[in-house]
Amino acid sequence: MSRTKIGILTVAGLAIVAMVACRGGRQAGRPSASVESLMKARGLNEADVVAALKTYTPTGKPDEYYMFASGGHSGQVLVIGVPSMRILKYIAVFTPEPWQGYGFDDETKRILADGSPKGKALTWGDSHHPALSQTNGDYDGQFLFINDKANARVAVISLKDFNTSQIVRSDLIQQDHGASAVTPNTEYVIESSQFATPLGNTYAKLDNYEQQYRGAVIFWSFDRDKGRINKEKSFAVEVPPYSQDLASSGKLASDGWVFINSFNTEEATGGTREGKPAIESGASQSDMDYMHVINWRKAAEVAASGKAKPIKDLRVIPMQTAIDEGILYFIPEPKSPHGVDVTPDGKEICVSGKLDTHETIYSFEKIKGLIDAKTFAGKDRYGVPILPFQQSIRGQVEMGLGPLHTQFDGKGYGYTTLFIESKVARWSLSDLKVIDKIPVHYNVGHLSIPGSDTEHPDGKYLVALDKWSIDRFMPVGPLLPQNLQLIDITGEKMQLLYDLPIGLGEPHYAQMIRADLVKPWAFYKPVGINPVTHDKDPFAVTSEKEARMERRGDGVHVYMTAIRSHYVPDQIVVKQGDTVHIHLTNLEQTKDATHGFAIDSYNINLSLEPGKTNNVTFVADRPGVFPFYCTEFCSALHLEMAGYLLVEPKGGTESSAAVR
Ligand code: RUQ
Ligand code: CUA
């Protein structure tokens, strides 16, 4: 019997086992022929069918894990079910998003405005690294944070309703990369700058780079009860003008510390037209850059003691103070490192050098010993003490080409992406040896294993977030999707299961959490909840009887309700030039009974989930007749869920604002 025949029979056998298990063997034996012919017809081999059996999730059956992936340039977060890889939602974060009405109602407009520099409304973000909130070093399923690399912002997302509730930014830095990472009890959300600029963004010539340009690590203080970052309690630590890269929090053995990579300790700033090296080569001269080792507990004490000085809108611990107080240390790290990842026991810090073929494993015990004994190999040009490299490490793993990021499975293995090799390597934490490699398609950046940055990873699946997808999907023109590849890591060999193309931006990092740890609301209860404050909205009306219209000093207020399949009121008459405030409450208390509200040519578009109150303000500057309607197919009479806004021209006498 040929090998393929055996394979097919094995698969048929699997199918039979499945049938027997769920149907008591009623039709045992029958599926084999159809499975075999199906396989033949679709050109599938046994590995394909096994992969399908491991990922296929029948209708109505939920997934085991939530994956929260950054949406890259879309400024959103993708919610994906694992192992089915079904996309469940795009959470609007840094970019207006019509379906969720995000950036259209007063509240979410305010969130976006709060997260924009004064006078400049930002309408996109480069979302990079999501971080789930933690309690005692494990995911608690309450909040998600994500940074916008382009504009140095951090957002808070509530996992009660999967909505963005806050965006913070500081005038201190211009751009970030070492974000978001949280401390083990989510005391702080960490954000560090990548490109050095003068802090507070005053003007300084590039010639004065060494004197005037700096990096900063911001510790955003998180108030869990309020679900908000508290800017007043937040602080930053000034660091040299190197390119600070990713950040990882210590835990258990290394609790209280944070580790941040850097590259470009050469301080290259380009200038190719003047004969200077391009940044890429200027920044790759040295054999070593510096891992930043920061004692954040000590930094918080120092900030609280008044030794931090305000720069623009944030308190900053000056670099010299950070050195004097034992807050900031450096350790050499090979060749332009990128990923830094703390092992689940908190004992080791794993660093990938992009231009090195190794992963370097630092021992926190050794680092701490050297710091306590003040054993330094020297100081950098800004006076930051440097620990000796060899004495700080446990060893190095011979990894391959272009190691970038590492995750852990909680079973003694690390998994590192190899960008240049297009592979994921599995290696043993005990003897620092690679034991398996799997090709991915292609040029993988980050990877994700559930709980990898917690004390208890849940190593069943791994998702490789690939940058290139050359020959994986049907052609869609020159701009290709990214590729998220699901890999089974339970067996002796890793097995590739599924490809998910992402066609809206470059997802950098993703975090996965067991589904039962997240407990979102089914709808807003009781009726009249504001989706941002999660409290009763002051303008909510909870019955149609309360619906009304009032002319006040600040304009016309329309208190409005929606329920299948009508609005009350359904006729609104105002005068040209009136400021109109619509306060719309969805009276429904049924899952999925969402209504929309769109006013033609006024750019108004709300999403009213059951029980939600939404407010929108606009100036009725164009006279005429403007139908409004529900944008969600909510019932058989959805098309009839509509009304009229009449804007009476200036000087008209017909109406003085009326509800009909
Ligand atoms: S970083 S891979 Cu933000 Cu590695 Cu993208
Ligand atoms: Cu409400 Cu359609």
XYZ file of C-alpha atoms and ligand atoms in Angstrom:
667
model
C 0.000 0.000 0.000
C 1.363 3.416 -0.922
C 2.168 6.025 1.718
C -0.561 8.376 0.538
C -3.140 5.594 0.717
C -2.153 4.904 4.314
C -2.357 8.624 4.971
C -5.829 8.861 3.514
C -6.960 5.840 5.463
C -5.600 7.375 8.662
C -7.545 10.525 7.943
C -10.636 8.555 7.133
C -10.013 6.767 10.400
C -9.866 10.116 12.218
C -13.138 11.123 10.639
C -14.686 7.800 11.633
C -13.457 8.245 15.201
C -15.046 11.668 15.215
C -18.298 10.285 13.834
C -18.330 7.433 16.336
C -17.685 9.821 19.172
C -20.561 12.125 18.335
C -23.103 9.832 16.743
C -22.637 6.655 18.696
C -21.259 4.916 15.629
C -24.524 5.010 13.732
C -22.825 5.777 10.477
C -19.371 4.425 11.240
C -17.583 3.477 8.064
C -19.619 5.702 5.781
C -17.643 8.950 5.904
C -14.424 7.373 4.693
C -15.373 7.291 1.049
C -16.647 10.854 1.062
C -13.657 12.146 3.042
C -11.330 10.448 0.612
C -13.082 11.865 -2.422
C -13.291 15.296 -0.845
C -9.569 15.224 -0.144
C -8.883 14.192 -3.686
C -11.184 16.798 -5.140
C -9.613 19.585 -3.092
C -6.049 18.302 -3.364
C -5.566 17.903 0.377
C -3.086 15.633 2.089
C -3.265 14.100 5.535
C -1.417 16.968 7.235
C -3.970 19.387 5.745
C -6.861 17.383 7.110
C -5.268 17.052 10.537
C -4.688 20.814 10.552
C -8.301 21.370 9.525
C -9.532 19.112 12.325
C -7.448 21.078 14.806
C -8.778 24.476 13.769
C -12.226 23.957 12.312
C -14.768 25.306 14.749
C -18.381 24.496 13.906
C -20.989 27.226 13.830
C -22.164 28.199 17.289
C -19.047 26.896 18.990
C -16.864 29.531 20.609
C -13.075 29.553 20.543
C -10.623 28.704 23.323
C -8.674 31.977 23.244
C -9.103 35.614 22.434
C -6.238 37.072 20.482
C -5.862 40.848 20.592
C -3.655 41.847 17.683
C -2.514 45.324 16.856
C -4.035 46.585 13.633
C -0.904 48.490 12.649
C -1.624 51.511 10.464
C -5.359 51.137 10.920
C -4.892 52.348 14.491
C -7.237 49.594 15.613
C -7.065 46.355 17.576
C -8.189 43.104 16.006
C -10.050 40.594 18.119
C -9.529 37.090 16.765
C -10.811 33.752 18.027
C -8.167 31.026 18.361
C -7.878 28.291 17.077
C -10.534 29.071 14.454
C -8.773 32.369 13.532
C -12.151 33.967 12.985
C -12.008 37.747 13.167
C -14.576 38.891 15.692
C -14.099 42.609 15.859
C -11.918 45.585 15.071
C -11.772 47.775 18.144
C -11.519 51.409 17.077
C -8.706 53.084 18.979
C -6.668 55.797 17.251
C -8.743 56.160 14.088
C -12.379 57.129 13.564
C -14.416 54.030 12.719
C -17.947 54.309 11.356
C -19.510 51.001 12.367
C -18.834 51.660 16.035
C -19.651 55.345 15.583
C -16.162 55.945 16.971
C -15.042 59.492 16.428
C -18.575 60.573 15.463
C -20.278 61.027 18.835
C -19.280 63.671 21.386
C -17.599 61.210 23.780
C -15.336 59.430 21.348
C -14.533 62.702 19.578
C -13.318 63.893 22.967
C -11.188 60.741 23.441
C -9.504 61.354 20.083
C -9.098 65.084 20.839
C -7.578 64.370 24.279
C -5.091 62.144 22.519
C -4.142 64.755 19.922
C -1.702 67.629 20.193
C -3.401 70.971 20.695
C -4.932 72.196 17.475
C -4.106 69.101 15.436
C -6.666 66.335 15.211
C -4.871 63.055 14.562
C -6.909 60.622 12.509
C -4.606 57.620 12.431
C -2.170 55.721 14.595
C 0.521 53.103 14.109
C -0.638 50.637 16.729
C 2.134 48.253 17.751
C 2.026 46.414 21.034
C -1.077 45.414 22.967
C -0.695 44.568 26.654
C -3.384 42.913 28.759
C -3.790 44.103 32.341
C -2.337 41.840 35.019
C -3.054 41.045 38.650
C -0.231 39.339 40.533
C 1.602 38.671 37.295
C -1.273 36.989 35.456
C -3.875 38.274 33.030
C -7.046 39.437 34.761
C -9.140 40.027 31.628
C -10.080 43.603 32.611
C -8.179 46.009 30.357
C -6.068 46.168 27.263
C -3.491 48.847 26.478
C -1.957 49.650 23.131
C 0.507 52.230 21.887
C 0.590 54.379 18.793
C 4.203 54.439 17.718
C 3.778 57.335 15.296
C 2.358 59.834 17.768
C 3.591 58.530 21.131
C 0.200 57.649 22.558
C -1.164 54.947 24.789
C -4.814 53.879 24.810
C -6.899 52.147 27.455
C -9.531 49.679 26.255
C -12.127 48.287 28.641
C -12.795 44.590 28.157
C -16.273 45.080 29.635
C -17.445 46.406 26.307
C -14.303 46.194 24.120
C -14.331 49.969 23.741
C -11.562 52.508 23.949
C -12.071 54.636 27.033
C -8.979 56.839 27.039
C -6.007 57.932 24.967
C -3.086 59.669 26.664
C -0.123 61.459 25.199
C 2.520 63.759 26.549
C 4.295 66.698 24.960
C 7.487 65.212 26.387
C 8.202 62.751 23.572
C 7.334 62.648 19.901
C 7.177 58.993 19.157
C 7.427 55.698 21.026
C 8.195 52.023 20.599
C 8.802 50.454 24.021
C 5.087 50.302 24.732
C 2.804 48.986 25.926
C 4.080 46.841 28.755
C 2.519 46.644 32.194
C 3.980 46.025 35.643
C 2.743 42.828 37.361
C -0.199 44.543 39.056
C -0.764 47.087 36.294
C 0.478 49.854 38.559
C 2.112 51.406 35.511
C 1.862 51.202 31.763
C 5.322 51.686 30.274
C 6.013 53.781 27.189
C 9.517 54.656 26.026
C 10.539 56.886 23.154
C 12.365 55.522 20.137
C 13.709 58.539 18.274
C 15.475 60.996 20.526
C 14.281 64.594 20.324
C 14.686 67.546 22.652
C 12.358 66.655 25.558
C 9.201 68.719 25.425
C 9.981 69.186 21.744
C 11.673 72.538 21.777
C 13.812 73.262 18.726
C 17.453 72.164 18.669
C 19.825 71.601 15.755
C 20.938 68.072 14.949
C 24.509 69.323 15.550
C 23.536 69.594 19.207
C 22.233 66.044 19.335
C 24.457 64.856 22.162
C 23.803 67.912 24.347
C 20.134 68.533 23.744
C 18.429 65.421 22.395
C 17.145 62.816 24.840
C 14.975 59.758 25.192
C 12.466 59.184 27.984
C 10.689 56.273 29.594
C 7.195 57.201 30.720
C 5.498 55.346 33.560
C 1.789 55.989 33.130
C 0.069 55.484 36.481
C -3.046 53.344 36.038
C -6.066 53.712 38.319
C -7.751 50.347 38.064
C -10.947 51.431 39.878
C -11.512 54.298 37.509
C -10.152 52.346 34.542
C -8.091 55.400 33.608
C -4.488 56.495 33.421
C -3.821 59.311 35.882
C -1.471 61.789 34.239
C -0.769 63.715 37.456
C 0.559 60.567 39.124
C 2.575 59.526 36.081
C 6.250 60.334 35.630
C 9.149 59.761 33.259
C 12.840 58.962 33.477
C 15.222 60.847 31.203
C 17.610 58.563 29.285
C 20.369 59.150 26.712
C 19.542 59.886 23.085
C 19.832 56.288 21.965
C 16.955 54.566 20.205
C 15.163 52.869 23.069
C 13.398 49.809 21.764
C 11.038 47.277 23.281
C 10.337 47.045 27.004
C 9.555 44.140 29.280
C 8.572 44.155 32.949
C 10.322 42.119 35.578
C 8.268 39.788 37.720
C 8.780 37.464 40.726
C 12.603 37.375 41.032
C 12.950 40.580 39.007
C 9.807 42.322 40.251
C 10.179 46.095 40.452
C 12.491 46.344 37.451
C 11.945 46.994 33.792
C 14.252 46.102 30.905
C 14.422 48.148 27.731
C 16.607 47.499 24.711
C 18.315 50.189 22.754
C 20.078 50.490 19.450
C 21.820 53.390 17.771
C 24.022 54.032 20.787
C 26.233 55.384 17.970
C 23.839 58.367 17.842
C 23.623 58.346 14.063
C 21.305 61.015 12.673
C 21.812 60.526 8.944
C 23.082 63.321 6.714
C 23.891 61.284 3.609
C 24.046 64.413 1.441
C 26.878 65.695 3.619
C 28.769 62.453 3.249
C 27.693 61.036 6.598
C 26.448 57.451 6.807
C 22.743 56.739 6.476
C 21.107 56.030 9.848
C 20.936 52.319 9.027
C 24.707 51.957 8.720
C 25.641 54.667 11.211
C 23.538 52.914 13.812
C 25.134 49.517 13.131
C 28.784 50.349 13.812
C 29.182 49.192 17.408
C 29.306 45.578 18.457
C 27.268 46.343 21.528
C 24.324 48.536 22.436
C 22.869 48.893 25.920
C 20.014 47.179 27.655
C 18.488 49.745 30.031
C 17.834 48.255 33.456
C 15.478 50.495 35.399
C 14.364 50.171 38.993
C 10.796 51.468 38.586
C 9.846 51.087 42.266
C 12.761 53.272 43.236
C 11.893 55.670 40.402
C 8.312 55.950 41.693
C 9.632 56.811 45.182
C 12.011 59.388 43.790
C 9.247 60.933 41.658
C 6.955 61.083 44.702
C 9.684 62.740 46.788
C 9.668 65.771 44.504
C 12.939 65.105 42.715
C 11.213 64.915 39.351
C 11.052 68.190 37.405
C 8.117 69.061 35.181
C 8.849 69.271 31.468
C 5.731 70.424 29.644
C 2.948 68.204 30.958
C 4.883 65.469 32.787
C 7.216 65.105 35.762
C 10.629 63.865 34.661
C 13.421 62.363 36.753
C 16.602 63.902 35.315
C 19.185 61.418 34.048
C 21.757 62.468 36.650
C 19.199 61.926 39.443
C 18.371 58.505 37.975
C 22.092 57.649 38.059
C 22.639 59.016 41.582
C 19.577 57.260 42.984
C 20.436 53.858 41.495
C 17.488 53.871 39.088
C 19.289 53.450 35.758
C 21.963 50.929 34.676
C 23.183 49.652 31.334
C 24.368 46.230 30.210
C 25.972 45.686 26.814
C 23.856 43.690 24.396
C 25.008 42.438 21.033
C 24.385 44.119 17.708
C 21.271 46.245 17.435
C 18.921 44.264 19.636
C 15.180 44.264 19.152
C 13.116 42.006 21.412
C 13.578 41.763 25.162
C 11.497 39.174 26.994
C 11.490 38.157 30.645
C 11.045 34.452 31.368
C 7.869 33.399 33.229
C 9.833 32.848 36.469
C 11.279 36.347 36.179
C 14.816 34.998 36.518
C 16.104 35.648 33.034
C 15.907 38.276 30.350
C 16.183 37.080 26.746
C 17.479 39.538 24.178
C 17.564 39.095 20.405
C 20.209 40.951 18.430
C 18.859 41.668 14.954
C 22.370 41.517 13.483
C 23.564 38.730 15.754
C 22.829 35.040 15.343
C 22.382 34.604 19.076
C 19.815 35.108 21.719
C 21.522 36.334 24.881
C 20.170 35.095 28.186
C 20.812 37.519 31.054
C 20.515 36.363 34.641
C 18.704 38.787 36.930
C 20.410 37.286 39.967
C 23.783 38.098 38.444
C 22.627 41.579 37.414
C 21.354 42.298 40.908
C 24.562 40.991 42.462
C 26.666 43.251 40.247
C 24.493 46.275 41.016
C 24.590 45.604 44.780
C 28.380 45.142 44.700
C 28.741 48.186 42.423
C 30.777 46.101 39.995
C 30.764 48.207 36.875
C 32.753 47.871 33.676
C 32.620 51.608 33.124
C 30.212 54.383 32.295
C 28.683 55.534 29.039
C 29.276 59.080 27.818
C 26.394 60.339 29.961
C 27.730 58.747 33.132
C 25.324 55.794 33.296
C 27.035 52.817 34.981
C 27.595 49.825 32.682
C 27.566 46.295 34.086
C 30.087 43.818 32.673
C 28.506 41.778 29.868
C 30.044 38.348 30.511
C 29.271 38.462 34.225
C 25.629 39.396 33.572
C 24.681 36.516 31.307
C 23.946 32.839 31.771
C 24.722 32.060 28.182
C 23.690 32.446 24.574
C 21.553 30.365 22.280
C 22.884 29.772 18.758
C 19.660 30.808 17.085
C 19.994 31.579 13.369
C 19.531 34.619 11.173
C 17.731 37.716 12.362
C 16.303 36.792 15.760
C 13.628 39.301 16.786
C 11.137 38.280 19.460
C 10.698 35.520 22.017
C 7.716 33.950 23.747
C 7.495 31.173 26.336
C 5.177 28.186 26.633
C 5.488 27.617 30.380
C 6.823 24.128 29.696
C 10.488 24.982 29.590
C 10.737 26.227 26.028
C 11.346 29.551 24.415
C 10.222 30.358 20.868
C 12.097 32.959 18.880
C 11.260 34.451 15.514
C 13.984 34.550 12.882
C 13.150 37.363 10.497
C 15.810 36.662 7.881
C 15.452 32.882 7.989
C 11.631 33.073 7.998
C 11.394 30.525 10.772
C 10.315 30.129 14.356
C 12.860 28.351 16.549
C 11.908 26.379 19.619
C 14.694 26.198 22.169
C 15.194 24.725 25.576
C 15.535 27.137 28.490
C 17.469 24.571 30.532
C 20.337 23.856 28.142
C 19.953 26.823 25.749
C 19.777 24.639 22.632
C 17.497 24.967 19.613
C 15.513 21.752 19.225
C 13.055 22.500 16.428
C 12.502 25.040 13.691
C 9.426 25.612 11.574
C 9.301 27.678 8.359
C 6.809 30.540 8.275
C 5.625 32.600 5.301
C 7.445 34.946 5.450
C 9.754 37.242 7.393
C 8.172 36.909 10.756
C 8.223 39.774 13.245
C 6.460 39.118 16.502
C 4.910 35.903 17.694
C 2.357 35.253 20.394
C 1.695 32.486 22.897
C -1.159 32.887 25.408
C 0.147 34.377 28.657
C 3.771 34.453 27.538
C 4.526 37.638 29.451
C 2.797 36.371 32.608
C 3.912 33.984 35.311
C 1.777 31.219 33.789
C 1.947 30.885 30.011
C -0.509 28.525 28.404
C 1.545 27.011 25.625
C -0.848 25.299 23.268
C -0.835 27.574 20.252
C 1.599 30.015 18.784
C 0.724 32.668 16.244
C 3.494 33.950 13.963
C 2.856 37.481 12.727
C 4.471 37.493 9.300
C 5.311 40.656 7.405
C 5.408 39.192 3.900
C 2.903 36.869 2.259
C 4.228 36.707 -1.323
C 2.709 33.462 -2.622
C 0.232 32.576 0.094
C -3.002 34.123 -1.148
C -4.798 35.161 -4.307
C -3.148 38.249 -5.791
C -4.731 41.542 -4.757
C -2.414 43.993 -6.455
C 0.949 45.300 -5.285
C -0.019 45.852 -1.637
C -0.141 42.441 -0.026
C -1.807 41.441 3.224
C 0.151 40.438 6.299
C -0.075 36.814 7.296
C -0.952 35.494 10.746
C -0.017 31.826 10.970
C -1.409 29.538 13.633
C 1.015 26.868 14.850
C 0.293 23.929 17.133
C 3.084 23.670 19.716
C 1.780 20.722 21.738
C 3.645 18.033 19.791
C 7.288 17.117 19.479
C 7.388 18.969 16.156
C 5.606 22.251 15.683
C 2.802 22.023 13.140
C 1.508 24.832 10.952
C -2.294 24.855 11.031
C -3.738 27.930 9.407
C -3.055 31.190 7.557
C -5.079 34.303 8.303
C -4.490 37.224 5.927
C -4.776 40.650 7.511
C -5.618 43.319 5.004
C -5.782 46.529 6.989
C -2.368 47.297 8.418
C 0.638 45.613 9.922
C -0.129 43.805 13.144
C 3.058 43.940 15.190
C 2.351 42.139 18.388
C -0.642 40.215 19.690
C -1.573 38.866 23.084
C -3.753 35.849 23.696
C -5.852 35.127 26.758
C -8.003 32.158 27.729
C -11.573 32.968 26.723
C -13.091 32.245 30.135
C -10.962 34.980 31.723
C -12.724 37.699 29.740
C -16.266 38.503 30.815
C -17.710 41.168 28.569
C -21.150 42.639 29.086
C -23.869 41.338 26.769
C -25.419 44.828 26.624
C -25.570 48.036 28.648
C -27.723 47.606 31.735
C -29.813 49.380 32.940
C -30.905 51.471 29.993
C -29.066 54.784 29.643
C -25.405 53.865 30.147
C -22.698 56.061 28.735
C -20.210 53.761 26.973
C -17.182 55.771 28.035
C -17.966 56.495 31.697
C -19.866 53.197 32.118
C -22.238 55.204 34.306
C -25.725 56.554 33.753
C -25.487 59.223 31.091
C -26.795 62.573 32.414
C -28.800 63.028 29.208
C -30.282 59.543 29.079
C -34.034 59.088 28.743
C -35.326 55.724 29.804
C -38.790 55.783 28.283
C -40.482 57.234 25.237
C -42.587 59.454 27.516
C -39.443 61.358 28.528
C -38.444 61.993 24.932
C -38.577 65.734 24.235
C -36.909 68.744 22.713
C -35.728 71.814 24.633
C -34.321 75.087 23.421
C -31.643 76.253 25.840
C -28.831 78.805 25.934
C -26.394 76.443 24.265
C -28.760 75.308 21.539
C -31.496 72.785 20.953
C -31.413 69.570 22.995
C -33.202 66.559 21.570
C -33.781 63.755 24.073
C -34.479 60.823 21.876
C -35.149 57.096 22.119
C -34.709 54.179 19.758
C -36.432 50.819 19.926
C -37.492 48.391 17.216
C -38.383 50.001 14.857
C -38.823 53.709 15.501
C -37.311 56.811 17.032
C -39.110 59.191 19.354
C -39.203 61.968 18.255
C -39.089 61.171 14.584
C -39.457 64.730 13.346
C -37.014 67.389 14.448
C -37.404 70.955 13.281
C -34.698 73.519 13.996
C -33.566 76.832 12.586
C -30.524 77.287 10.420
C -27.544 78.075 12.636
C -28.920 76.242 15.683
C -26.484 74.107 17.631
C -28.241 70.776 17.952
C -27.481 68.281 20.734
C -28.955 64.866 20.142
C -29.092 62.586 23.181
C -30.116 59.208 21.882
C -30.829 56.206 24.082
C -31.397 52.691 22.820
C -34.169 51.306 25.053
C -33.500 47.694 24.064
C -32.313 45.161 26.636
C -31.853 42.307 24.205
C -28.509 40.973 23.001
C -27.465 42.277 19.600
C -30.460 44.637 19.258
C -28.239 47.448 18.038
C -29.626 50.467 16.217
C -27.755 53.020 14.196
C -28.484 56.678 13.605
C -27.327 58.483 10.512
C -28.262 61.952 9.316
C -27.761 62.404 5.639
C -24.988 64.817 4.575
C -24.288 65.990 8.148
C -21.600 63.315 8.654
C -23.467 61.921 11.616
C -23.371 58.243 12.284
C -23.932 56.656 15.683
C -23.952 53.083 16.912
C -26.481 52.426 19.642
C -25.882 49.116 21.306
C -28.726 47.952 23.567
C -29.009 50.189 26.630
C -26.465 52.730 25.395
C -26.876 56.479 25.388
C -24.954 58.443 22.783
C -24.624 62.197 22.439
C -23.805 64.107 19.310
C -23.553 67.839 18.740
C -23.612 69.649 15.416
C -24.474 72.999 13.948
C -27.449 72.878 11.614
C -25.694 75.172 9.184
C -27.298 73.944 5.974
C -31.001 74.526 5.504
C -33.133 71.831 3.970
C -34.711 68.484 4.625
C -32.489 65.732 5.956
C -33.878 62.248 6.456
C -32.314 60.244 9.258
C -32.398 56.487 9.505
C -31.205 53.400 11.339
C -28.043 51.877 9.853
C -28.319 48.415 11.449
C -30.723 45.871 9.991
C -32.488 45.497 13.325
C -35.900 44.097 12.407
C -38.234 43.303 9.566
C -39.248 46.974 9.628
C -35.700 48.250 9.847
C -36.083 50.185 6.606
C -38.997 52.006 8.197
C -36.888 53.048 11.200
C -36.420 56.618 10.070
C -37.414 60.249 10.532
C -36.808 63.787 9.328
C -34.593 66.636 10.384
C -35.896 69.902 9.004
C -33.604 72.881 9.054
C -35.625 76.004 8.403
C -33.680 78.691 6.504
C -32.568 81.813 8.370
C -35.331 84.396 8.691
C -38.077 81.812 8.343
C -41.074 82.016 10.646
C -42.551 78.591 10.378
C -41.075 77.093 13.481
C -39.171 77.901 16.639
C -37.732 74.489 17.229
C -40.336 71.855 17.633
C -40.654 68.186 18.165
C -43.415 66.513 16.328
S 8.035 45.587 16.795
S 7.897 43.352 14.548
Cu 6.852 47.184 17.195
Cu 9.148 43.961 16.426
Cu 7.035 45.289 15.013
Cu -33.026 50.022 14.066
Cu -32.629 49.250 11.902
